């Protein structure tokens, strides 16, 4: 009688673990989760790191905020298409750590827009680039 219960418990824990990994964006091919109508994806394009910031509910929200190990983002909508961006990228994997700040106001339409980028080098290594792109939904919502 103990073996079927043990088997069911193991299967249950495995299912819970897979669901938690899926919800957390830890499975390959699964995008990162939305947090407060903002999602951050990391892409690699021909050796250039790209941080993609996606916004949702741009018709009703006026502020989005996110903090993580590699970023601090504060976005405010100031008008129908006017956005104020305060973005800080943190590169802690090198010594000394690099912190890059970007503060700008832009008129943004629906779709993907390259906001800016940074270049940095580590001693004895090639130049690395980091781009930041913002994605606004094509329709309300």
C-alpha atoms as a PDB file:
ATOM      1  CA  UNK A   1       0.000   0.000   0.000  1.00  0.00           C
ATOM      2  CA  UNK A   2       2.927   2.337   0.583  1.00  0.00           C
ATOM      3  CA  UNK A   3       4.346   2.012  -2.937  1.00  0.00           C
ATOM      4  CA  UNK A   4       1.363   3.410  -4.871  1.00  0.00           C
ATOM      5  CA  UNK A   5       1.222   6.370  -2.495  1.00  0.00           C
ATOM      6  CA  UNK A   6       4.952   7.003  -2.914  1.00  0.00           C
ATOM      7  CA  UNK A   7       4.624   6.779  -6.700  1.00  0.00           C
ATOM      8  CA  UNK A   8       1.700   9.238  -6.711  1.00  0.00           C
ATOM      9  CA  UNK A   9       3.590  11.611  -4.422  1.00  0.00           C
ATOM     10  CA  UNK A  10       6.646  11.581  -6.716  1.00  0.00           C
ATOM     11  CA  UNK A  11       4.523  12.112  -9.836  1.00  0.00           C
ATOM     12  CA  UNK A  12       2.643  14.942  -8.078  1.00  0.00           C
ATOM     13  CA  UNK A  13       5.888  16.669  -7.088  1.00  0.00           C
ATOM     14  CA  UNK A  14       7.234  16.283 -10.620  1.00  0.00           C
ATOM     15  CA  UNK A  15       4.103  17.865 -12.083  1.00  0.00           C
ATOM     16  CA  UNK A  16       4.234  20.737  -9.573  1.00  0.00           C
ATOM     17  CA  UNK A  17       7.909  21.323 -10.389  1.00  0.00           C
ATOM     18  CA  UNK A  18       7.226  21.433 -14.132  1.00  0.00           C
ATOM     19  CA  UNK A  19       4.321  23.831 -13.662  1.00  0.00           C
ATOM     20  CA  UNK A  20       6.469  26.095 -11.453  1.00  0.00           C
ATOM     21  CA  UNK A  21       9.294  26.064 -14.028  1.00  0.00           C
ATOM     22  CA  UNK A  22       6.827  26.823 -16.833  1.00  0.00           C
ATOM     23  CA  UNK A  23       5.236  29.702 -14.910  1.00  0.00           C
ATOM     24  CA  UNK A  24       8.673  31.070 -14.034  1.00  0.00           C
ATOM     25  CA  UNK A  25       9.885  31.054 -17.645  1.00  0.00           C
ATOM     26  CA  UNK A  26      12.634  28.536 -16.884  1.00  0.00           C
ATOM     27  CA  UNK A  27      11.787  26.016 -19.597  1.00  0.00           C
ATOM     28  CA  UNK A  28      13.441  26.356 -23.024  1.00  0.00           C
ATOM     29  CA  UNK A  29      11.170  27.996 -25.558  1.00  0.00           C
ATOM     30  CA  UNK A  30       8.909  29.435 -22.879  1.00  0.00           C
ATOM     31  CA  UNK A  31       8.994  33.251 -22.645  1.00  0.00           C
ATOM     32  CA  UNK A  32       9.591  34.973 -19.337  1.00  0.00           C
ATOM     33  CA  UNK A  33       6.436  35.649 -17.308  1.00  0.00           C
ATOM     34  CA  UNK A  34       4.628  38.979 -17.200  1.00  0.00           C
ATOM     35  CA  UNK A  35       5.138  40.966 -14.005  1.00  0.00           C
ATOM     36  CA  UNK A  36       2.951  44.000 -13.484  1.00  0.00           C
ATOM     37  CA  UNK A  37       2.208  44.218 -17.257  1.00  0.00           C
ATOM     38  CA  UNK A  38       5.936  44.297 -18.063  1.00  0.00           C
ATOM     39  CA  UNK A  39       8.065  41.439 -19.377  1.00  0.00           C
ATOM     40  CA  UNK A  40      11.814  41.364 -20.004  1.00  0.00           C
ATOM     41  CA  UNK A  41      13.300  38.971 -22.518  1.00  0.00           C
ATOM     42  CA  UNK A  42      16.979  38.471 -23.283  1.00  0.00           C
ATOM     43  CA  UNK A  43      18.032  37.679 -26.843  1.00  0.00           C
ATOM     44  CA  UNK A  44      21.362  37.186 -28.555  1.00  0.00           C
ATOM     45  CA  UNK A  45      21.680  38.565 -32.090  1.00  0.00           C
ATOM     46  CA  UNK A  46      24.973  37.898 -33.797  1.00  0.00           C
ATOM     47  CA  UNK A  47      26.916  38.246 -30.551  1.00  0.00           C
ATOM     48  CA  UNK A  48      25.003  41.311 -29.380  1.00  0.00           C
ATOM     49  CA  UNK A  49      22.993  40.966 -26.179  1.00  0.00           C
ATOM     50  CA  UNK A  50      19.512  42.458 -26.550  1.00  0.00           C
ATOM     51  CA  UNK A  51      17.213  43.233 -23.632  1.00  0.00           C
ATOM     52  CA  UNK A  52      13.644  43.394 -24.928  1.00  0.00           C
ATOM     53  CA  UNK A  53      11.157  45.192 -22.676  1.00  0.00           C
ATOM     54  CA  UNK A  54       7.530  44.416 -23.513  1.00  0.00           C
ATOM     55  CA  UNK A  55       4.652  46.486 -22.135  1.00  0.00           C
ATOM     56  CA  UNK A  56       1.016  45.524 -21.835  1.00  0.00           C
ATOM     57  CA  UNK A  57      -2.134  47.571 -21.183  1.00  0.00           C
ATOM     58  CA  UNK A  58      -0.663  50.758 -22.630  1.00  0.00           C
ATOM     59  CA  UNK A  59      -4.172  52.126 -23.099  1.00  0.00           C
ATOM     60  CA  UNK A  60      -4.929  52.149 -19.352  1.00  0.00           C
ATOM     61  CA  UNK A  61      -1.603  52.089 -17.486  1.00  0.00           C
ATOM     62  CA  UNK A  62       0.693  55.053 -17.031  1.00  0.00           C
ATOM     63  CA  UNK A  63       3.599  53.430 -15.133  1.00  0.00           C
ATOM     64  CA  UNK A  64       5.635  50.233 -15.304  1.00  0.00           C
ATOM     65  CA  UNK A  65       8.489  49.285 -12.975  1.00  0.00           C
ATOM     66  CA  UNK A  66      10.897  46.352 -12.745  1.00  0.00           C
ATOM     67  CA  UNK A  67      14.054  45.603 -10.769  1.00  0.00           C
ATOM     68  CA  UNK A  68      16.280  42.579 -11.196  1.00  0.00           C
ATOM     69  CA  UNK A  69      19.881  41.458 -10.937  1.00  0.00           C
ATOM     70  CA  UNK A  70      20.783  43.064 -14.252  1.00  0.00           C
ATOM     71  CA  UNK A  71      18.376  46.011 -14.537  1.00  0.00           C
ATOM     72  CA  UNK A  72      16.230  48.719 -13.016  1.00  0.00           C
ATOM     73  CA  UNK A  73      13.453  50.002 -15.254  1.00  0.00           C
ATOM     74  CA  UNK A  74      10.932  52.765 -14.651  1.00  0.00           C
ATOM     75  CA  UNK A  75       8.654  53.698 -17.564  1.00  0.00           C
ATOM     76  CA  UNK A  76       5.964  56.373 -17.431  1.00  0.00           C
ATOM     77  CA  UNK A  77       3.431  57.200 -20.117  1.00  0.00           C
ATOM     78  CA  UNK A  78       3.060  60.990 -20.240  1.00  0.00           C
ATOM     79  CA  UNK A  79       0.605  61.205 -23.134  1.00  0.00           C
ATOM     80  CA  UNK A  80      -1.008  59.009 -25.767  1.00  0.00           C
ATOM     81  CA  UNK A  81       2.367  58.191 -27.361  1.00  0.00           C
ATOM     82  CA  UNK A  82       4.878  60.016 -25.106  1.00  0.00           C
ATOM     83  CA  UNK A  83       6.926  57.775 -22.816  1.00  0.00           C
ATOM     84  CA  UNK A  84       9.570  58.699 -20.261  1.00  0.00           C
ATOM     85  CA  UNK A  85      12.141  55.934 -19.821  1.00  0.00           C
ATOM     86  CA  UNK A  86      14.589  55.549 -16.963  1.00  0.00           C
ATOM     87  CA  UNK A  87      16.629  52.399 -17.593  1.00  0.00           C
ATOM     88  CA  UNK A  88      19.705  51.197 -15.729  1.00  0.00           C
ATOM     89  CA  UNK A  89      21.620  48.137 -16.900  1.00  0.00           C
ATOM     90  CA  UNK A  90      23.933  46.395 -14.455  1.00  0.00           C
ATOM     91  CA  UNK A  91      26.763  44.115 -15.559  1.00  0.00           C
ATOM     92  CA  UNK A  92      27.906  42.339 -12.387  1.00  0.00           C
ATOM     93  CA  UNK A  93      29.700  39.425 -14.048  1.00  0.00           C
ATOM     94  CA  UNK A  94      32.837  41.478 -14.645  1.00  0.00           C
ATOM     95  CA  UNK A  95      35.187  43.243 -12.279  1.00  0.00           C
ATOM     96  CA  UNK A  96      34.685  46.105 -11.686  1.00  0.00           C
ATOM     97  CA  UNK A  97      30.909  45.946 -12.279  1.00  0.00           C
ATOM     98  CA  UNK A  98      29.482  48.315 -14.907  1.00  0.00           C
ATOM     99  CA  UNK A  99      26.362  50.413 -14.466  1.00  0.00           C
ATOM    100  CA  UNK A 100      24.856  52.207 -17.464  1.00  0.00           C
ATOM    101  CA  UNK A 101      21.970  54.670 -17.188  1.00  0.00           C
ATOM    102  CA  UNK A 102      19.598  55.855 -19.860  1.00  0.00           C
ATOM    103  CA  UNK A 103      16.990  58.559 -19.296  1.00  0.00           C
ATOM    104  CA  UNK A 104      14.958  59.768 -22.247  1.00  0.00           C
ATOM    105  CA  UNK A 105      11.532  60.881 -23.461  1.00  0.00           C
ATOM    106  CA  UNK A 106      10.270  59.407 -26.717  1.00  0.00           C
ATOM    107  CA  UNK A 107       7.207  59.383 -28.913  1.00  0.00           C
ATOM    108  CA  UNK A 108       6.553  55.670 -29.407  1.00  0.00           C
ATOM    109  CA  UNK A 109       4.108  53.891 -31.683  1.00  0.00           C
ATOM    110  CA  UNK A 110       3.022  50.258 -31.547  1.00  0.00           C
ATOM    111  CA  UNK A 111       5.672  47.693 -32.391  1.00  0.00           C
ATOM    112  CA  UNK A 112       9.361  47.201 -31.604  1.00  0.00           C
ATOM    113  CA  UNK A 113      11.646  50.214 -31.176  1.00  0.00           C
ATOM    114  CA  UNK A 114      15.376  50.214 -30.451  1.00  0.00           C
ATOM    115  CA  UNK A 115      15.780  52.603 -27.524  1.00  0.00           C
ATOM    116  CA  UNK A 116      19.551  52.627 -27.241  1.00  0.00           C
ATOM    117  CA  UNK A 117      22.574  50.588 -26.382  1.00  0.00           C
ATOM    118  CA  UNK A 118      25.890  50.347 -24.624  1.00  0.00           C
ATOM    119  CA  UNK A 119      29.349  49.081 -25.485  1.00  0.00           C
ATOM    120  CA  UNK A 120      31.889  47.849 -22.974  1.00  0.00           C
ATOM    121  CA  UNK A 121      35.041  45.785 -22.855  1.00  0.00           C
ATOM    122  CA  UNK A 122      36.704  43.570 -20.347  1.00  0.00           C
ATOM    123  CA  UNK A 123      40.509  43.620 -20.266  1.00  0.00           C
ATOM    124  CA  UNK A 124      41.837  41.296 -22.945  1.00  0.00           C
ATOM    125  CA  UNK A 125      38.397  40.530 -24.425  1.00  0.00           C
ATOM    126  CA  UNK A 126      36.521  41.849 -27.480  1.00  0.00           C
ATOM    127  CA  UNK A 127      34.016  44.698 -27.274  1.00  0.00           C
ATOM    128  CA  UNK A 128      30.563  43.606 -26.111  1.00  0.00           C
ATOM    129  CA  UNK A 129      27.341  45.364 -27.071  1.00  0.00           C
ATOM    130  CA  UNK A 130      24.066  45.533 -25.158  1.00  0.00           C
ATOM    131  CA  UNK A 131      20.965  46.883 -26.911  1.00  0.00           C
ATOM    132  CA  UNK A 132      17.636  47.819 -25.341  1.00  0.00           C
ATOM    133  CA  UNK A 133      14.407  47.506 -27.296  1.00  0.00           C
ATOM    134  CA  UNK A 134      10.863  48.389 -26.242  1.00  0.00           C
ATOM    135  CA  UNK A 135       7.809  46.579 -27.581  1.00  0.00           C
ATOM    136  CA  UNK A 136       4.374  48.202 -27.410  1.00  0.00           C
ATOM    137  CA  UNK A 137       1.267  46.178 -28.261  1.00  0.00           C
ATOM    138  CA  UNK A 138      -0.245  46.667 -31.693  1.00  0.00           C
ATOM    139  CA  UNK A 139      -3.742  47.057 -30.263  1.00  0.00           C
ATOM    140  CA  UNK A 140      -5.250  48.168 -26.964  1.00  0.00           C
ATOM    141  CA  UNK A 141      -4.517  45.787 -24.142  1.00  0.00           C
END
